[in-house]
Each structure stands twice: as C-alpha cells, then as structure tokens.
mmCIF file of C-alpha atoms and ligand atoms in Angstrom:
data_model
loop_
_atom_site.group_PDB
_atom_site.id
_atom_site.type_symbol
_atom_site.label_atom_id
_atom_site.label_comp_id
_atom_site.label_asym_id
_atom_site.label_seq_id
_atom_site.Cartn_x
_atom_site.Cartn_y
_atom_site.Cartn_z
ATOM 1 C CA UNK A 1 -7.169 213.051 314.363
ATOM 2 C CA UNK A 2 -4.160 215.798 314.234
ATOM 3 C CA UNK A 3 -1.011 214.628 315.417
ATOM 4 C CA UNK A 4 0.254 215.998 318.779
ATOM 5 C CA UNK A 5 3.115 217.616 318.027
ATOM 6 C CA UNK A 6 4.233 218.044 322.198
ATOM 7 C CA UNK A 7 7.354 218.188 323.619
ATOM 8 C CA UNK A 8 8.838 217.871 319.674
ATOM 9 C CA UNK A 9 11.636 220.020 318.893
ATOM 10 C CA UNK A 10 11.385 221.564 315.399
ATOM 11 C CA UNK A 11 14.133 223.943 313.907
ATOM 12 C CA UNK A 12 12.409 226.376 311.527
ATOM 13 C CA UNK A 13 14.449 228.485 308.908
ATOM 14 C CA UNK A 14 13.242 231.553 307.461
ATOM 15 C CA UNK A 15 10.858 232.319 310.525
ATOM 16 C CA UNK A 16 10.325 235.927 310.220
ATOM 17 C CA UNK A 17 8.182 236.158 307.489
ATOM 18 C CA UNK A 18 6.196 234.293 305.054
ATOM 19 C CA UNK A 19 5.996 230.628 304.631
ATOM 20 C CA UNK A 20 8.335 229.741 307.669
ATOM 21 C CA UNK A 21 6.583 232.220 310.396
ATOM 22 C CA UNK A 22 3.684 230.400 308.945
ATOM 23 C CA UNK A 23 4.993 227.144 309.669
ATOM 24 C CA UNK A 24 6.943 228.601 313.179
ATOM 25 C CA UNK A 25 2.658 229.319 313.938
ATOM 26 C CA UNK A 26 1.620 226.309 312.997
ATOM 27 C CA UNK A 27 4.121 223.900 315.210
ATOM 28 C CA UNK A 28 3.518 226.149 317.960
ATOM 29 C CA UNK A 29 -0.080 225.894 318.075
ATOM 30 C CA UNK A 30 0.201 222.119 317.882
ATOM 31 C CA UNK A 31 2.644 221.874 320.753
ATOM 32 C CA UNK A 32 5.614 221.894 319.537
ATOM 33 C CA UNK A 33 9.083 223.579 320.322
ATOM 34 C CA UNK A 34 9.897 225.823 318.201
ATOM 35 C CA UNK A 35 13.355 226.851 317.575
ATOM 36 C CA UNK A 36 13.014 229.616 315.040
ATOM 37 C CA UNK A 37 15.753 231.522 312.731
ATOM 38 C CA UNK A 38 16.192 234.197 311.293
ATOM 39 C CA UNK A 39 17.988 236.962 309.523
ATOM 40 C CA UNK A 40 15.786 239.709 310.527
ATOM 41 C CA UNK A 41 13.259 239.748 313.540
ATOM 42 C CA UNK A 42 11.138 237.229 314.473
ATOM 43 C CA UNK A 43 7.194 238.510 315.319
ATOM 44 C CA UNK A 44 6.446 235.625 317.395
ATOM 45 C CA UNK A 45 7.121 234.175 321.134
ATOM 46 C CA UNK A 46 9.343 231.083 320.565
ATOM 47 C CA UNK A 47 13.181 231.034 320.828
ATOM 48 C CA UNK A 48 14.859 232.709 318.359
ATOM 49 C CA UNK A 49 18.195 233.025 316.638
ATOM 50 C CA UNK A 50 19.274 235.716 314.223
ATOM 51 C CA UNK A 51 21.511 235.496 311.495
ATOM 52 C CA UNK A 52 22.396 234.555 308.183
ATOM 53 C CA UNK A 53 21.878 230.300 307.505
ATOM 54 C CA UNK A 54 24.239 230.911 304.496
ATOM 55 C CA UNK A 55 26.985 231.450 307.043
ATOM 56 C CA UNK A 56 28.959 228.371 308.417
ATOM 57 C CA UNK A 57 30.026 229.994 311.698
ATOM 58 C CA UNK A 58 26.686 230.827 312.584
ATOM 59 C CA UNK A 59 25.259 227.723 311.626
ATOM 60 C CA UNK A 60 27.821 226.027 314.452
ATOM 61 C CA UNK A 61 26.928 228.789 316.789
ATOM 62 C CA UNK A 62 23.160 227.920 316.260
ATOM 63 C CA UNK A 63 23.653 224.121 316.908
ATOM 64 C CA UNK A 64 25.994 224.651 319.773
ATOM 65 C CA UNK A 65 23.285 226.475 321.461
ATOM 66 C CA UNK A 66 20.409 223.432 320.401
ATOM 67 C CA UNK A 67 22.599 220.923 321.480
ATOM 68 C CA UNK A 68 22.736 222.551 325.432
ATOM 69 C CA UNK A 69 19.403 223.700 325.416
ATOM 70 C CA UNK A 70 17.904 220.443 324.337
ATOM 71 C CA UNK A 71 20.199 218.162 323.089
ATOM 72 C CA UNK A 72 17.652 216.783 320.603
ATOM 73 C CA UNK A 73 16.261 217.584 317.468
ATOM 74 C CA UNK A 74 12.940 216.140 316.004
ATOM 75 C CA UNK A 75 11.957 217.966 312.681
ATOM 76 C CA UNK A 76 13.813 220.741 310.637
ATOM 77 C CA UNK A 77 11.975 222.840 308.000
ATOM 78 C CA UNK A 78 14.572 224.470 305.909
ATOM 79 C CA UNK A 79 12.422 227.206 304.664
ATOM 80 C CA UNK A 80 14.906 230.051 304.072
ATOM 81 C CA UNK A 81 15.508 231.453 300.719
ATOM 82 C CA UNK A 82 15.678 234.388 298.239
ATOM 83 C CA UNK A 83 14.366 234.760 294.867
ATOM 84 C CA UNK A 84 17.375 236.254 291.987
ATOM 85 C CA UNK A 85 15.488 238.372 290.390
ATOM 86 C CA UNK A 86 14.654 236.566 287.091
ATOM 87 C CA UNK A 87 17.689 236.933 285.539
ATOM 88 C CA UNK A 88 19.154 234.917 282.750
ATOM 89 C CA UNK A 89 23.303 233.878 282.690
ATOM 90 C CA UNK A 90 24.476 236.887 281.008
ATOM 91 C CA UNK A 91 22.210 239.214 283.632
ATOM 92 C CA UNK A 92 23.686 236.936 286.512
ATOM 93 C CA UNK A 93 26.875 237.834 288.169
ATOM 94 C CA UNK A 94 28.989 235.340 289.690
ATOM 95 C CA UNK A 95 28.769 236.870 292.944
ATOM 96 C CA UNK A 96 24.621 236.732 292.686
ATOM 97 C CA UNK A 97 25.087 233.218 291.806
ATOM 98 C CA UNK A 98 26.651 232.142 294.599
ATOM 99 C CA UNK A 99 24.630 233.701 296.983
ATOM 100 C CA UNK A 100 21.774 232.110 295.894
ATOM 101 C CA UNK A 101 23.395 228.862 295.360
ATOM 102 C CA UNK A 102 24.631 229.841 299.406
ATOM 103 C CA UNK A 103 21.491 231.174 300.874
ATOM 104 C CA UNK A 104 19.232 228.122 299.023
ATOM 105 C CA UNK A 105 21.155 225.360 299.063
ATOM 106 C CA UNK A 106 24.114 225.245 300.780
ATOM 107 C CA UNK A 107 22.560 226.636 304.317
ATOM 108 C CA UNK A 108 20.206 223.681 303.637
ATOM 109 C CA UNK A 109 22.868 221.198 303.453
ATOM 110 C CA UNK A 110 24.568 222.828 306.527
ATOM 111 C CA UNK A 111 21.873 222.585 308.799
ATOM 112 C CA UNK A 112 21.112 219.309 307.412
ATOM 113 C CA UNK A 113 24.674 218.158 308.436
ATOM 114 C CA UNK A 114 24.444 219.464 312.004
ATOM 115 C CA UNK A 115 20.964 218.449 312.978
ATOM 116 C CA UNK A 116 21.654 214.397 311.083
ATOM 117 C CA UNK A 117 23.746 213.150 313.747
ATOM 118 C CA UNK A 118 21.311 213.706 316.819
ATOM 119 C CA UNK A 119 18.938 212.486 314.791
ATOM 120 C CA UNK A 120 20.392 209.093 314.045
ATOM 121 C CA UNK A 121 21.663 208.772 317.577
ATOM 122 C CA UNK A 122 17.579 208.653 318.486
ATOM 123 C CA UNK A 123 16.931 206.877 315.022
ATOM 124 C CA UNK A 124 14.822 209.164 314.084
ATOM 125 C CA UNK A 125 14.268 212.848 312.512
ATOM 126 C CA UNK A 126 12.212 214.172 309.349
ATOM 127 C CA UNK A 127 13.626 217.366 306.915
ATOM 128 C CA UNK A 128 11.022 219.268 305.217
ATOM 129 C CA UNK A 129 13.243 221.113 302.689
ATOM 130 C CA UNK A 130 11.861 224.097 300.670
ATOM 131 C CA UNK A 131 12.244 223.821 296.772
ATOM 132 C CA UNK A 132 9.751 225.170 294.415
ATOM 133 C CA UNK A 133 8.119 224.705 291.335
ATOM 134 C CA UNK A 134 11.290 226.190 290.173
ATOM 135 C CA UNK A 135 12.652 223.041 290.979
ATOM 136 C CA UNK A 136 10.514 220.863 288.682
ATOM 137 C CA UNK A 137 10.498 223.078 285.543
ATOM 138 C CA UNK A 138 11.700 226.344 284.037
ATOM 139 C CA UNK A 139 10.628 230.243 284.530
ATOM 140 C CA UNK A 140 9.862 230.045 288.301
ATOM 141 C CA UNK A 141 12.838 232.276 288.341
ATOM 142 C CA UNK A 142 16.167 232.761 286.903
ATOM 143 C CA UNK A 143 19.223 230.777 286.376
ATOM 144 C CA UNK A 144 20.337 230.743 289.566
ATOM 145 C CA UNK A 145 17.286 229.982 291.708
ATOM 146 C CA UNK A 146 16.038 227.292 289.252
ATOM 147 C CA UNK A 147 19.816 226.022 289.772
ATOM 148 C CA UNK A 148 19.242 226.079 293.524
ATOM 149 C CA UNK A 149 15.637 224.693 293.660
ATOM 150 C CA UNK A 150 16.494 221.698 291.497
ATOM 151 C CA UNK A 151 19.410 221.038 293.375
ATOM 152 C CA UNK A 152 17.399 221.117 296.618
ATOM 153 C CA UNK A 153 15.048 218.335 295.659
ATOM 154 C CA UNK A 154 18.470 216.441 294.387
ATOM 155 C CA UNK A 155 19.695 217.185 297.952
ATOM 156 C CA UNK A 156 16.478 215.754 299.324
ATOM 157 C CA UNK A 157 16.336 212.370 297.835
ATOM 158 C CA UNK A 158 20.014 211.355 298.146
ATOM 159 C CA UNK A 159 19.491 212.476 301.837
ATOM 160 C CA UNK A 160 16.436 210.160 302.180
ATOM 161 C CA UNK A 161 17.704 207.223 300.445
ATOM 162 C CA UNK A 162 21.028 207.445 302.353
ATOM 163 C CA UNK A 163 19.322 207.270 305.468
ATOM 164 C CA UNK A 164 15.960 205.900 305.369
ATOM 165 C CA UNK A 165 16.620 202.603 306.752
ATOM 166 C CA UNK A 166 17.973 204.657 310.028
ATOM 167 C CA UNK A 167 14.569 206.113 310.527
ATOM 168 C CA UNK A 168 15.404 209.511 308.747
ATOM 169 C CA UNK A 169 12.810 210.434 306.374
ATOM 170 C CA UNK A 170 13.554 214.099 303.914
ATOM 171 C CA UNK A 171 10.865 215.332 301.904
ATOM 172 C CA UNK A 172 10.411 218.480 299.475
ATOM 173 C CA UNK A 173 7.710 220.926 299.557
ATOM 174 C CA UNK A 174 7.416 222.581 295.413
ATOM 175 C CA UNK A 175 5.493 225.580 296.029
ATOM 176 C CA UNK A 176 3.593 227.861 293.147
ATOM 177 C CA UNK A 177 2.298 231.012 293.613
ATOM 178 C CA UNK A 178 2.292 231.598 297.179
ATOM 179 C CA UNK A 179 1.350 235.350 298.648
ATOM 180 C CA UNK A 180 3.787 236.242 300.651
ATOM 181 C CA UNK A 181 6.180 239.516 301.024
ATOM 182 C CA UNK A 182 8.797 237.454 298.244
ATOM 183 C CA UNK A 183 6.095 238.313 295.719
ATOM 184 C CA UNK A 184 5.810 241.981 296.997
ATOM 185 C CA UNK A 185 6.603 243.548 293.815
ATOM 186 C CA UNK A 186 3.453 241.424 291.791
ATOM 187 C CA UNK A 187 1.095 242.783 293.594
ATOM 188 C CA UNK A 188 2.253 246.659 293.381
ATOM 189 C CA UNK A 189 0.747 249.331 291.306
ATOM 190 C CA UNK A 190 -2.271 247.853 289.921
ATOM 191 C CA UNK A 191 -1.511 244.271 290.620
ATOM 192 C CA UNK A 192 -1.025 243.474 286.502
ATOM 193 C CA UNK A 193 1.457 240.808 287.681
ATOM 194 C CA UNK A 194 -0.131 239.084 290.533
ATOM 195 C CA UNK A 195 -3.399 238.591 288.104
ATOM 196 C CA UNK A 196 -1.547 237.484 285.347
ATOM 197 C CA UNK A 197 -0.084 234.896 287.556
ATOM 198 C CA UNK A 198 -3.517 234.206 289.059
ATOM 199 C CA UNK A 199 -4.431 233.966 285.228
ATOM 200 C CA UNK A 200 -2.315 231.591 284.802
ATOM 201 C CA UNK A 201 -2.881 229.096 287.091
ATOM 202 C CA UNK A 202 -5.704 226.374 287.229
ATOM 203 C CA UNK A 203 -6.728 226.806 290.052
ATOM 204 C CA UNK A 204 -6.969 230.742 289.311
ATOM 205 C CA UNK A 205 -5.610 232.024 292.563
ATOM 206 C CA UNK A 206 -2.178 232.513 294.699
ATOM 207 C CA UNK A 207 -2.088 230.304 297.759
ATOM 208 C CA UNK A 208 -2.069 231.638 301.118
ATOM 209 C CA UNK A 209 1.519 230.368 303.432
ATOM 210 C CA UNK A 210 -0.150 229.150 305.857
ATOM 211 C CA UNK A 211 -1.671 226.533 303.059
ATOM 212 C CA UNK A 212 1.641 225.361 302.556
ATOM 213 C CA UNK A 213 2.585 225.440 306.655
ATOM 214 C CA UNK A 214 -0.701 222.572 307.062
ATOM 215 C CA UNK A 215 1.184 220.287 304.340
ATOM 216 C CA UNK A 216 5.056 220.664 305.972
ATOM 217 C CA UNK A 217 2.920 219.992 309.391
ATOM 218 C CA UNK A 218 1.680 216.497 307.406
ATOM 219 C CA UNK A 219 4.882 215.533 306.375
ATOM 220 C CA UNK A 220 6.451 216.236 309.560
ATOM 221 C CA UNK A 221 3.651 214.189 311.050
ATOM 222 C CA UNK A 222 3.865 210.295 311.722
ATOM 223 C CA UNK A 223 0.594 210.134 309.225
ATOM 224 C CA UNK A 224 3.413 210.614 306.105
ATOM 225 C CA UNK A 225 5.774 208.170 307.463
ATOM 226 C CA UNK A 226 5.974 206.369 304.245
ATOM 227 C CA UNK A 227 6.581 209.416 302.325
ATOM 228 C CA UNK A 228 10.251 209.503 301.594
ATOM 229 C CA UNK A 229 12.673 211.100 298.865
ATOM 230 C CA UNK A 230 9.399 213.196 297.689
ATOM 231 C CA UNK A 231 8.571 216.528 295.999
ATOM 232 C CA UNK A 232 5.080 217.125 296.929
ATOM 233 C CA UNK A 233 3.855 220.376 294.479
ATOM 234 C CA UNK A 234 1.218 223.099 296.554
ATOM 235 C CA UNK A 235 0.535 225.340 293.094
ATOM 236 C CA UNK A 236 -3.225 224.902 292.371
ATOM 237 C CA UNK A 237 -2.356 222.704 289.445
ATOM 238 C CA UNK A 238 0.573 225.114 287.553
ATOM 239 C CA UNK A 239 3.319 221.820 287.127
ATOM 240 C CA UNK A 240 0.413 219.696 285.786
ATOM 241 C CA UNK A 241 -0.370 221.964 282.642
HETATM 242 P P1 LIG B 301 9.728 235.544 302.489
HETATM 243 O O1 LIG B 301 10.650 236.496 301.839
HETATM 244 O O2 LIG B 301 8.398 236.028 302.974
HETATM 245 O O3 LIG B 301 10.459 234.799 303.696
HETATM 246 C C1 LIG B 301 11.764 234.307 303.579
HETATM 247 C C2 LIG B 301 12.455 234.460 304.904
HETATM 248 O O4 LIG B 301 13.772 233.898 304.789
HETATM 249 C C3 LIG B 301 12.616 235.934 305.309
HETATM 250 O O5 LIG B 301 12.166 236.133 306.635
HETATM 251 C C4 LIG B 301 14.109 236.171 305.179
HETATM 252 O O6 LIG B 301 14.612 237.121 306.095
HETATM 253 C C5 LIG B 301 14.662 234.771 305.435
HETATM 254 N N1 LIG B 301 16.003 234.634 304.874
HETATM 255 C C6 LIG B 301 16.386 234.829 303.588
HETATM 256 N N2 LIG B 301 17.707 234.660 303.465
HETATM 257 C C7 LIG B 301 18.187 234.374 304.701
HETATM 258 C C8 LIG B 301 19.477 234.140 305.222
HETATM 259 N N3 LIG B 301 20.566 234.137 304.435
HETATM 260 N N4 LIG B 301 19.602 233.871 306.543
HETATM 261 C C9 LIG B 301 18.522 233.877 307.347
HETATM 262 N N5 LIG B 301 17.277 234.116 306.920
HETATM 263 C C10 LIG B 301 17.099 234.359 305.610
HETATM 264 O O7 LIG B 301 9.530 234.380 301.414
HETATM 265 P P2 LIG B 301 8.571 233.108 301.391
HETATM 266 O O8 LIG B 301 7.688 233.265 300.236
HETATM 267 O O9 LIG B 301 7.996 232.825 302.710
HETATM 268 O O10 LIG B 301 9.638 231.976 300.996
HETATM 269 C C11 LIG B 301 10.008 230.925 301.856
HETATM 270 C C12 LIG B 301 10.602 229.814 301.012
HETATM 271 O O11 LIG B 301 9.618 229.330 300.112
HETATM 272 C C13 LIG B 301 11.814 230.213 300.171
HETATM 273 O O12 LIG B 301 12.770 229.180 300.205
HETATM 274 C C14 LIG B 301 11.223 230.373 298.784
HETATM 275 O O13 LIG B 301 12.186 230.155 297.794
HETATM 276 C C15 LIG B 301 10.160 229.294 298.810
HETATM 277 N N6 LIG B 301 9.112 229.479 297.835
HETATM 278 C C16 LIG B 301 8.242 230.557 297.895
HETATM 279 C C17 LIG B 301 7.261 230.695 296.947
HETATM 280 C C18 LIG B 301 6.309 231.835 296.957
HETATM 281 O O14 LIG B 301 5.520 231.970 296.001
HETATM 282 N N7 LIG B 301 6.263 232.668 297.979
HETATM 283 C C19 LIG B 301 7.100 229.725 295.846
HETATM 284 C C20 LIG B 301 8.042 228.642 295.906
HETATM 285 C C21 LIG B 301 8.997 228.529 296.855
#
C-alpha cells in the first residue's frame, strides 16, 4: 500500500521544470507539503521560492522563511542542476567550472547544511540527492558535470554514514536518459541525437521524469528505510553494459 505522505514537509529543488516539478507533482498528490524552488517560475500551486540554490544568501533567506512557516523539515530532494555542455578541460573555463561545481554540488551541500539540524532535533529526515549516471562513469557529460555528479554521490554517503545512527538516511538517484527540457537540443531537427541515445540504451528508450519522481517518492518513503549511503541507477540498463 502507498505511503501517506500527509502533513510531511518536503523541500524540492529544481521545481519548475523537469524531474523536480515531476517530483513537486508527485508529493503533492500524495499529501505532502510541498515547499518548492526555483530559479525561474514554478507551474504548480504549492509554495514557492525563487532564486538561485547556488547562492548562499538566498539559501539562508529560504530557510529563514521554512523555519517560521513550519519549523520542520521531513524530506529534501535536491534536484537542481545544469548540464556543461560536454566540454573537455581545455574547452572548460574556470568560471564554467565553478558554476557547475556551484549550481550541482555546492547548493546541495548548502541546503543539506540548513535543513540537517531540524532534522536531527526530530531524529529524523531523508535527502534524495540528484547525481547521474555521470556520476558512476564517463561521457554523461563533460569535465565539470562528471566532476560534480561524482562528487554528489561522495557527498551522499559521507552524509549518510555520518548520521545514520541519528535517524538521517541520504540516498542518490543516477539517472540515464531522461526526457526532459535539459535534453532539448537531442531531440531538435530530426531527432538524430535523441535516437542514437535511444540506440544506445538496453532498454531502447529515454525515460519519462515522472519515472524517476515514483523512485525519489520510494526512497523518501518509510518502505526504503534500510536504504542508506546508496546510488540507485533509473537508465534502462546503460551503467550495466
Ligand atoms: P531541467 O532543466 O528540466 O530542470 C532543472 C531545473 O533546475 C530547472 O527548472 C532550472 O531552472 C533549475 N535550476 C538550475 N539551476 C538552478 C539554480 N542555480 N537555482 C535554482 N534553480 C536552478 O532538467 P532535469 O532533466 O529535470 O534535471 C534535474 C536534475 O536531474 C539535474 O540535477 C540533472 O543534472 C539531473 N539529471 C537529469 C538527467 C536527464 O536525462 N534529464 C539525467 C541525469 C541526471
């Protein structure tokens, strides 16, 4: 039986579009209350906050507002990210690398520091962290967004292990090919790229994001309380070739 998800208060980055309005869906439907960020708008009836999660300042200004509102905080999906464009070193520019390295990981491990502490004063909370299968191997992007994907699920399990015996459980979601607007630009023109991809996968298809919204709903879910410290791949078989 699905888990009611009532009265829980779930943080969702990257809500606008994609994989996190997915999720931001999902939560709602099932009850929850969604707190939902963004840099641009947000196409859905939950609170919202927008602004950039590689930004200390509003980070604080997000968690101020949390902390009156409901001075709890159940689940956090850190689903925000950006993709770098493919590029190897010499194509990557310091400045592109740390904005990656800022928008993927380090507005993870900011939010991750401001929502931990109400969660151990209730000794309890669950991260759902967004890596990739660029975080397991090679060529899911370039330099800098493999960089920032590995580092995520790094992130993840030193989180976990630091604080599982608190009842704080961090898990990693590695998607593949998911369809969302980040993968615009494969299916333009004639689509060459997104069939190629398709081509290239086992399971001979991209994944929809609300596929990958049911599994961050499972592992926010009391039903995956012994998963902890885990990279769970969604990518119809790609990291297992
Ligand atoms: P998307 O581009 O549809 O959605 C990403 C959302 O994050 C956008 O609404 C964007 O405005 C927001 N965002 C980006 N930077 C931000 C910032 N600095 N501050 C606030 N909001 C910001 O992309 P998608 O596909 O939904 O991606 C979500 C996550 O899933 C990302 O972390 C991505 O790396 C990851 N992912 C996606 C895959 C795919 O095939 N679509 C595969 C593997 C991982």
């Amino acid at each position: 039986m699905a888990e009611d998800f009532t009265d829980k208060v779930v943080l969702i980055t990257g809500a606008a579009s994609g994989i996190g309005l997915s999720q931001a869906k999902l939560f709602k439907d099932n009850g929850a209350k969604v707190i939902a960020v963004d840099k641009n708008e947000i196409p859905l009836d939950v609170m919202s906050f927008n602004g950039d999660v590689s930004q200390s300042e509003f980070i604080d200004n997000l968690f101020d507002s949390i902390k009156s509102k409901f001075n709890t905080l159940d689940i956090v999906c850190n689903t925000a990210g950006i993709l770098d464009g493919y590029s190897p070193v010499t194509e990557t520019s310091l400045e592109q690398w740390q904005n990656i390295l800022n928008t993927n990981l380090t507005s993870q491990f900011m939010v991750i520091k401001k929502a931990l502490p109400m969660m151990l004063d209730k000794g309890k909370g669950v991260f759902v962290n967004m890596a990739s299968i660029a975080g397991l191997v090679a060529n899911g992007g370039g330099v800098a967004y493999t960089a920032s994907k590995h580092a995520v699920i790094g992130m993840t399990k030193q989180l976990d292990i630091d604080y599982a015996n608190q009842g704080i459980r961090a898990n990693c979601i590695a998607p593949g090919a998911i369809d969302t607007p980040m993968n615009a630009a494969d299916f333009a023109g004639d689509g060459k790229m997104a069939k190629w991809v398709a081509d290239q996968t086992p399971a001979k298809r991209w994944a929809k994001p609300e596929e990958v919204a049911e599994l961050a709903l499972f592992l926010a879910s009391d039903r995956s309380d012994y998963i902890h410290g885990s990279v769970v791949p969604i990518d119809g078989g790609w990291t297992a070739q």
